[in-house]
CSV table of C-alpha atoms and ligand atoms in Angstrom, one decimal:
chain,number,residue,atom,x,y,z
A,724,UNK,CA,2.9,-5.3,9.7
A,725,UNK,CA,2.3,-2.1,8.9
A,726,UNK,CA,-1.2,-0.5,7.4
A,727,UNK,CA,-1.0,1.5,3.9
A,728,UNK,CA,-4.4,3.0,2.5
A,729,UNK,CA,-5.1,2.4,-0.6
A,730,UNK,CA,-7.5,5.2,-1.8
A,731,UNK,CA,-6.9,8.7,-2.6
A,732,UNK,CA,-10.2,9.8,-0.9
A,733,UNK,CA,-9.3,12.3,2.1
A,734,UNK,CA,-12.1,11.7,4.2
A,735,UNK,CA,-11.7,8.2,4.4
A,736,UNK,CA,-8.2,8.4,5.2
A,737,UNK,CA,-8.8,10.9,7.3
A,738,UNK,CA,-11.2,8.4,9.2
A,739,UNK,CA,-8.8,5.7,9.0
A,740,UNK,CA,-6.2,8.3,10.3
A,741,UNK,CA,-8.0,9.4,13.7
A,742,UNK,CA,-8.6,5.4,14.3
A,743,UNK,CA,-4.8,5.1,14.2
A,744,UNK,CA,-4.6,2.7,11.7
A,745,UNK,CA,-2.7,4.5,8.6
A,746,UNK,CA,1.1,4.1,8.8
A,747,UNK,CA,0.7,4.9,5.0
A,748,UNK,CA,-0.8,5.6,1.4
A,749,UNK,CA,-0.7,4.4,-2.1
A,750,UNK,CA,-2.4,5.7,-4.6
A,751,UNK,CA,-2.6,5.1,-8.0
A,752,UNK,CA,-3.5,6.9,-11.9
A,753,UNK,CA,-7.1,4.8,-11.3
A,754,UNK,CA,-7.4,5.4,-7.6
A,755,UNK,CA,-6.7,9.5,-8.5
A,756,UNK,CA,-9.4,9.5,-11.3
A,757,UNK,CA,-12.2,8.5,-9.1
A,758,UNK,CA,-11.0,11.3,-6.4
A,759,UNK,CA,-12.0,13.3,-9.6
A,760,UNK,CA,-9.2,15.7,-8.1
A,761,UNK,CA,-5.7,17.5,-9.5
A,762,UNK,CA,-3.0,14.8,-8.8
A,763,UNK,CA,-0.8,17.4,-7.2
A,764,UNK,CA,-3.2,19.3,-4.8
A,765,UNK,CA,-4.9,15.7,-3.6
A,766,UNK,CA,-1.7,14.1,-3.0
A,767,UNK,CA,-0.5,17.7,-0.8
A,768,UNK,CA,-3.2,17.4,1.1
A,769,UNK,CA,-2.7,13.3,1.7
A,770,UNK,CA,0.9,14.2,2.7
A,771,UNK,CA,0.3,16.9,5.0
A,772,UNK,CA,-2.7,14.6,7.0
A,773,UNK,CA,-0.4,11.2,6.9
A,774,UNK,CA,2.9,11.2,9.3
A,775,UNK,CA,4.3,8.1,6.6
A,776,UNK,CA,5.2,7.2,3.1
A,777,UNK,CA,2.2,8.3,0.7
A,778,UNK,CA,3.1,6.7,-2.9
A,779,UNK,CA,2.4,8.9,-5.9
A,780,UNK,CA,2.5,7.0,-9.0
A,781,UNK,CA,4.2,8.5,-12.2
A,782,UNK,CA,2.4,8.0,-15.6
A,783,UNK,CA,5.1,8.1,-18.4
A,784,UNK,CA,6.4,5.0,-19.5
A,785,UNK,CA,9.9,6.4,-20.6
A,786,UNK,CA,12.9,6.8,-18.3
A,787,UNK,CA,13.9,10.3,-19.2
A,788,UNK,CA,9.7,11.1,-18.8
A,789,UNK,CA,9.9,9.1,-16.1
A,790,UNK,CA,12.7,10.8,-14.0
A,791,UNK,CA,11.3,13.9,-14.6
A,792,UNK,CA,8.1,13.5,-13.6
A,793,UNK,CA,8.8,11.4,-10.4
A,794,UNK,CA,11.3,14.5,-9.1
A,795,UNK,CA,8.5,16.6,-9.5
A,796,UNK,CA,6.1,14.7,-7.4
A,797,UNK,CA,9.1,14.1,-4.9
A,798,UNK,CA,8.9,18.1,-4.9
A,799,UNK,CA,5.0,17.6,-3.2
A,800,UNK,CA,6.6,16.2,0.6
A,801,UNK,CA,9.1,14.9,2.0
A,802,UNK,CA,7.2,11.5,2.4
A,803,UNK,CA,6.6,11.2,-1.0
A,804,UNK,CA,7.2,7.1,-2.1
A,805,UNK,CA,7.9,8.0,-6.3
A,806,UNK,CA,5.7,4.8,-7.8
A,807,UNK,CA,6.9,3.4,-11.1
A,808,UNK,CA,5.6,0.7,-13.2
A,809,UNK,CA,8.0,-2.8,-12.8
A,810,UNK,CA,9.3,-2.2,-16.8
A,811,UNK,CA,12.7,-2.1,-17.9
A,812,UNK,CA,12.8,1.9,-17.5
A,813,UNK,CA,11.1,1.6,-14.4
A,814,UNK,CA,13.6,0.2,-13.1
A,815,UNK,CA,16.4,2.7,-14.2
A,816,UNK,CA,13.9,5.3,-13.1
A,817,UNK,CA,14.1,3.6,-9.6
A,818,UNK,CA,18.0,2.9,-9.3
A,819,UNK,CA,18.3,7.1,-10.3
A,820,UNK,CA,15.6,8.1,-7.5
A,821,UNK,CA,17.3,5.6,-4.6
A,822,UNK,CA,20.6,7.1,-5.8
A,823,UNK,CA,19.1,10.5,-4.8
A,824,UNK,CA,18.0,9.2,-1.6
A,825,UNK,CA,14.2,9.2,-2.6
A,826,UNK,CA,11.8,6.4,-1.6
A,827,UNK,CA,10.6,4.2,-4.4
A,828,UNK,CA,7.9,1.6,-4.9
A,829,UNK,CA,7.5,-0.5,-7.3
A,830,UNK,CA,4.4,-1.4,-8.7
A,831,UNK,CA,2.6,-3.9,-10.7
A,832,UNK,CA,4.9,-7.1,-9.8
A,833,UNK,CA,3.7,-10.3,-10.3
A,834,UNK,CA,6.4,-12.4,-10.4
A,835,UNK,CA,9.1,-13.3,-7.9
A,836,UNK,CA,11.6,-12.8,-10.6
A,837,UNK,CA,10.0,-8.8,-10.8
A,838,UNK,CA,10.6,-8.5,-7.2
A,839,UNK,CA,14.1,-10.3,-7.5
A,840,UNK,CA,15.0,-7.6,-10.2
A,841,UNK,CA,13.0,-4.2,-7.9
A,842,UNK,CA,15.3,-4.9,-5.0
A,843,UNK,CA,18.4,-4.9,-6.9
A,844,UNK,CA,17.2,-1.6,-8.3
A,845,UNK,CA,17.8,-0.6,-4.8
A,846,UNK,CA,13.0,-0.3,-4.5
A,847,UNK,CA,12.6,0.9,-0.9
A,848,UNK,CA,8.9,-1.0,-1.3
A,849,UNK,CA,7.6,-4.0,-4.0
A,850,UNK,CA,4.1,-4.0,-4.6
A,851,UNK,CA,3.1,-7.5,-5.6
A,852,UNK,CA,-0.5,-7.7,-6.8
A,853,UNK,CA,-2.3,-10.2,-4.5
A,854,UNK,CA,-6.2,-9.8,-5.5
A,855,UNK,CA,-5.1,-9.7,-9.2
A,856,UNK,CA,-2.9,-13.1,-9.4
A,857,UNK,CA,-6.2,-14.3,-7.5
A,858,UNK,CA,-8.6,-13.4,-10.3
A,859,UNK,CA,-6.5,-15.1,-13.4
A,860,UNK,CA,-6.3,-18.2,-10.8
A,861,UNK,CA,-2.5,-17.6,-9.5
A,862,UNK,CA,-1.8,-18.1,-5.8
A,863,UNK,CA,-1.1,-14.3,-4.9
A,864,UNK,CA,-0.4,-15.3,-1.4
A,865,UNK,CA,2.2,-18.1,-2.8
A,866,UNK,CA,4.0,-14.9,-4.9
A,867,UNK,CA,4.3,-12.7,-1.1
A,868,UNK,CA,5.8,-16.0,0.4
A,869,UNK,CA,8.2,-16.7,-2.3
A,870,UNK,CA,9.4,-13.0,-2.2
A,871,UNK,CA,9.7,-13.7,1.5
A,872,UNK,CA,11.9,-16.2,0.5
A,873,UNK,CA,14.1,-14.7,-1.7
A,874,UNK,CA,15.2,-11.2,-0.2
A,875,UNK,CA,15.3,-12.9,3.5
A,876,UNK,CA,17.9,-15.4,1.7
A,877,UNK,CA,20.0,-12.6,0.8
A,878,UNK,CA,18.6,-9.8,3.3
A,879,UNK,CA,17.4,-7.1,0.7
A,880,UNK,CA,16.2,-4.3,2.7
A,881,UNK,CA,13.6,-3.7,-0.5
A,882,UNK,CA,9.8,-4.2,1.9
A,883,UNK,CA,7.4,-6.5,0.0
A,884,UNK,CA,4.1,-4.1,0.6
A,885,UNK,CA,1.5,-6.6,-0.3
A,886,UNK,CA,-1.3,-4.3,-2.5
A,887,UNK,CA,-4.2,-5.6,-4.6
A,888,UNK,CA,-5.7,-6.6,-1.4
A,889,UNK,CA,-9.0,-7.7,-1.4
A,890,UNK,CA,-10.5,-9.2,2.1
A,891,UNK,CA,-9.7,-9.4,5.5
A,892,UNK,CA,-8.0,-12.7,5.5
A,893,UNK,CA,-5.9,-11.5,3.1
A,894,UNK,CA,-4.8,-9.1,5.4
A,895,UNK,CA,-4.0,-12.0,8.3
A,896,UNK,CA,-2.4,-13.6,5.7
A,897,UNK,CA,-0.1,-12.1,4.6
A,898,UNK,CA,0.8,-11.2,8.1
A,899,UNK,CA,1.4,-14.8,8.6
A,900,UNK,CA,3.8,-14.9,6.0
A,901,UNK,CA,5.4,-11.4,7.0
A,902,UNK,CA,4.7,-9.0,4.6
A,903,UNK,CA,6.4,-6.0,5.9
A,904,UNK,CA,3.1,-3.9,4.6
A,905,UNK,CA,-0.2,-4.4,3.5
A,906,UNK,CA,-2.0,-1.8,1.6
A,907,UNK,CA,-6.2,-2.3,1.2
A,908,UNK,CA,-8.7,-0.4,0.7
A,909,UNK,CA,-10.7,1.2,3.9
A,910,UNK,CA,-13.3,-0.9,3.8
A,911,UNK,CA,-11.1,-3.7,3.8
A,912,UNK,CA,-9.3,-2.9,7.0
A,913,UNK,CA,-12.5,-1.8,8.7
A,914,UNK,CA,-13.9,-5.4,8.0
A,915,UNK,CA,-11.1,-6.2,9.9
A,916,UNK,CA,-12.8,-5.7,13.1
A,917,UNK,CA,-16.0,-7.7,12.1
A,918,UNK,CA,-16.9,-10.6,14.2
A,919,UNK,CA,-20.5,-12.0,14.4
A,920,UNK,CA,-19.5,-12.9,18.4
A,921,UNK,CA,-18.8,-9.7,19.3
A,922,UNK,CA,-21.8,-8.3,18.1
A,923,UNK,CA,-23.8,-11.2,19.3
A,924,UNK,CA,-21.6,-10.7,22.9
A,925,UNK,CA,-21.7,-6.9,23.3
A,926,UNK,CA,-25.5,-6.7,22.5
A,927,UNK,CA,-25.5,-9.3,25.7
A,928,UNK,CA,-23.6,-7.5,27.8
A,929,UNK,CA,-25.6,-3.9,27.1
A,930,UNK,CA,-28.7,-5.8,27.4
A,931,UNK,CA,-27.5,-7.0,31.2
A,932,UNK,CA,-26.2,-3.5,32.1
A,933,UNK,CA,-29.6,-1.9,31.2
A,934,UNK,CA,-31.3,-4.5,33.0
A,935,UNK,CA,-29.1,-3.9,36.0
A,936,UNK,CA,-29.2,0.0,35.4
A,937,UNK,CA,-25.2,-0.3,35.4
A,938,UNK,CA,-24.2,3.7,35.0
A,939,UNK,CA,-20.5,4.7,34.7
A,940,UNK,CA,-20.2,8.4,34.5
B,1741,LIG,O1,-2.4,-1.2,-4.7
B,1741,LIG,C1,-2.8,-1.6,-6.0
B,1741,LIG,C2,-4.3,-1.7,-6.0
B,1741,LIG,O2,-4.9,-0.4,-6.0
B,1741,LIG,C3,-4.9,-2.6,-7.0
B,1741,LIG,O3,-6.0,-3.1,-6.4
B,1741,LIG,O4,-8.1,-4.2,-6.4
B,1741,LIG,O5,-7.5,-2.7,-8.3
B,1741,LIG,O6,-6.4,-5.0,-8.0
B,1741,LIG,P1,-7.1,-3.8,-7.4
């Protein structure tokens, strides 16, 4: 499964980066307000740091608005994903930007029928909102597995990049299921590496090597 970042914040991807653990980024209208930074000159400087797809999310809701403004942010990198909204001219925006050989991702899905409609409008990635589905009571992980379902049934090539991630064991989850992405926030995949037992173990072990005055270089 590959690793997105979901933040817009340089340093920590920058962090995240030099761990190897960013194959990607996704930002978002929200995520680029709290950067507090120009949308063009932050998402430059994501795309020159990350060797992967950094998403870049359009804000007009109409196609022609749409097209226009997602060629322009195309215009930032070449690994610019164009993000638009799962709506009706979203959609059209997305089959006009695969046509022209540009990544896509679809955002906001929350419903397998969304995804169904995303990969026939040729999406290179669906975003289905786990954490969200979660809050109002929906089975987020259950939407991720019934996308599964559907495009391996008829092998769309459309990757279901599970975003709206929340916790670690979302993250193991939905590479149970085989989300071909996850994106989460850095925390998130730093909490990854938690375990009580390895602190517990590893403050053992240092204790012994002091004790035995174990020196290396
Ligand atoms: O990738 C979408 C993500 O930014 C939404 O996350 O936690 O605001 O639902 P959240």
């Amino acid at each position: 499964m590959k690793f997105f970042v979901d933040t817009a914040d340089v340093d920590a991807i920058r962090e995240l980066n030099e761990l190897g653990l960013v194959d990607g980024v996704t930002t978002n209208p929200s995520l680029i307000a709290k950067s507090g930074r120009d949308i063009l000159e932050v998402t430059k400087e994501i795309c020159d740091m990350i060797d992967g797809p950094v998403s870049a999310e359009v804000v007009a809701t109409e196609y022609e608005a749409m097209v226009e403004e997602g060629f322009k942010l195309a215009e930032i990198a070449p690994n610019i994903a164009i993000k638009v909204p799962l709506t009706l001219d979203g959609l059209r925006a997305c089959r006009t930007f695969s046509a022209e050989g540009k990544m896509v991702n679809v955002t906001l899905c929350f419903s397998a029928n969304q995804a169904l409609l995303a990969a026939k409008a040729g999406a290179t990635y669906i975003s289905p909102f786990v954490g969200r589905l979660d809050d109002i009571n929906i089975d987020g992980l259950e939407l991720i597995a019934d996308i599964r379902t559907i495009y391996d049934n008829y092998g769309y090539e459309t990757q279901i990049l599970a975003a709206s991630i929340r916790s670690a064991n979302h993250m193991s989850d939905c590479a149970k299921i085989g989300a071909d992405v996850a994106t989460a926030p850095p925390a998130v995949i730093k909490a990854m590496a938690n375990h009580v037992l390895t602190d517990k173990g590893l403050a053992a072990f240092l204790a012994d090597a002091e004790k035995a005055g174990i020196k290396i270089v």
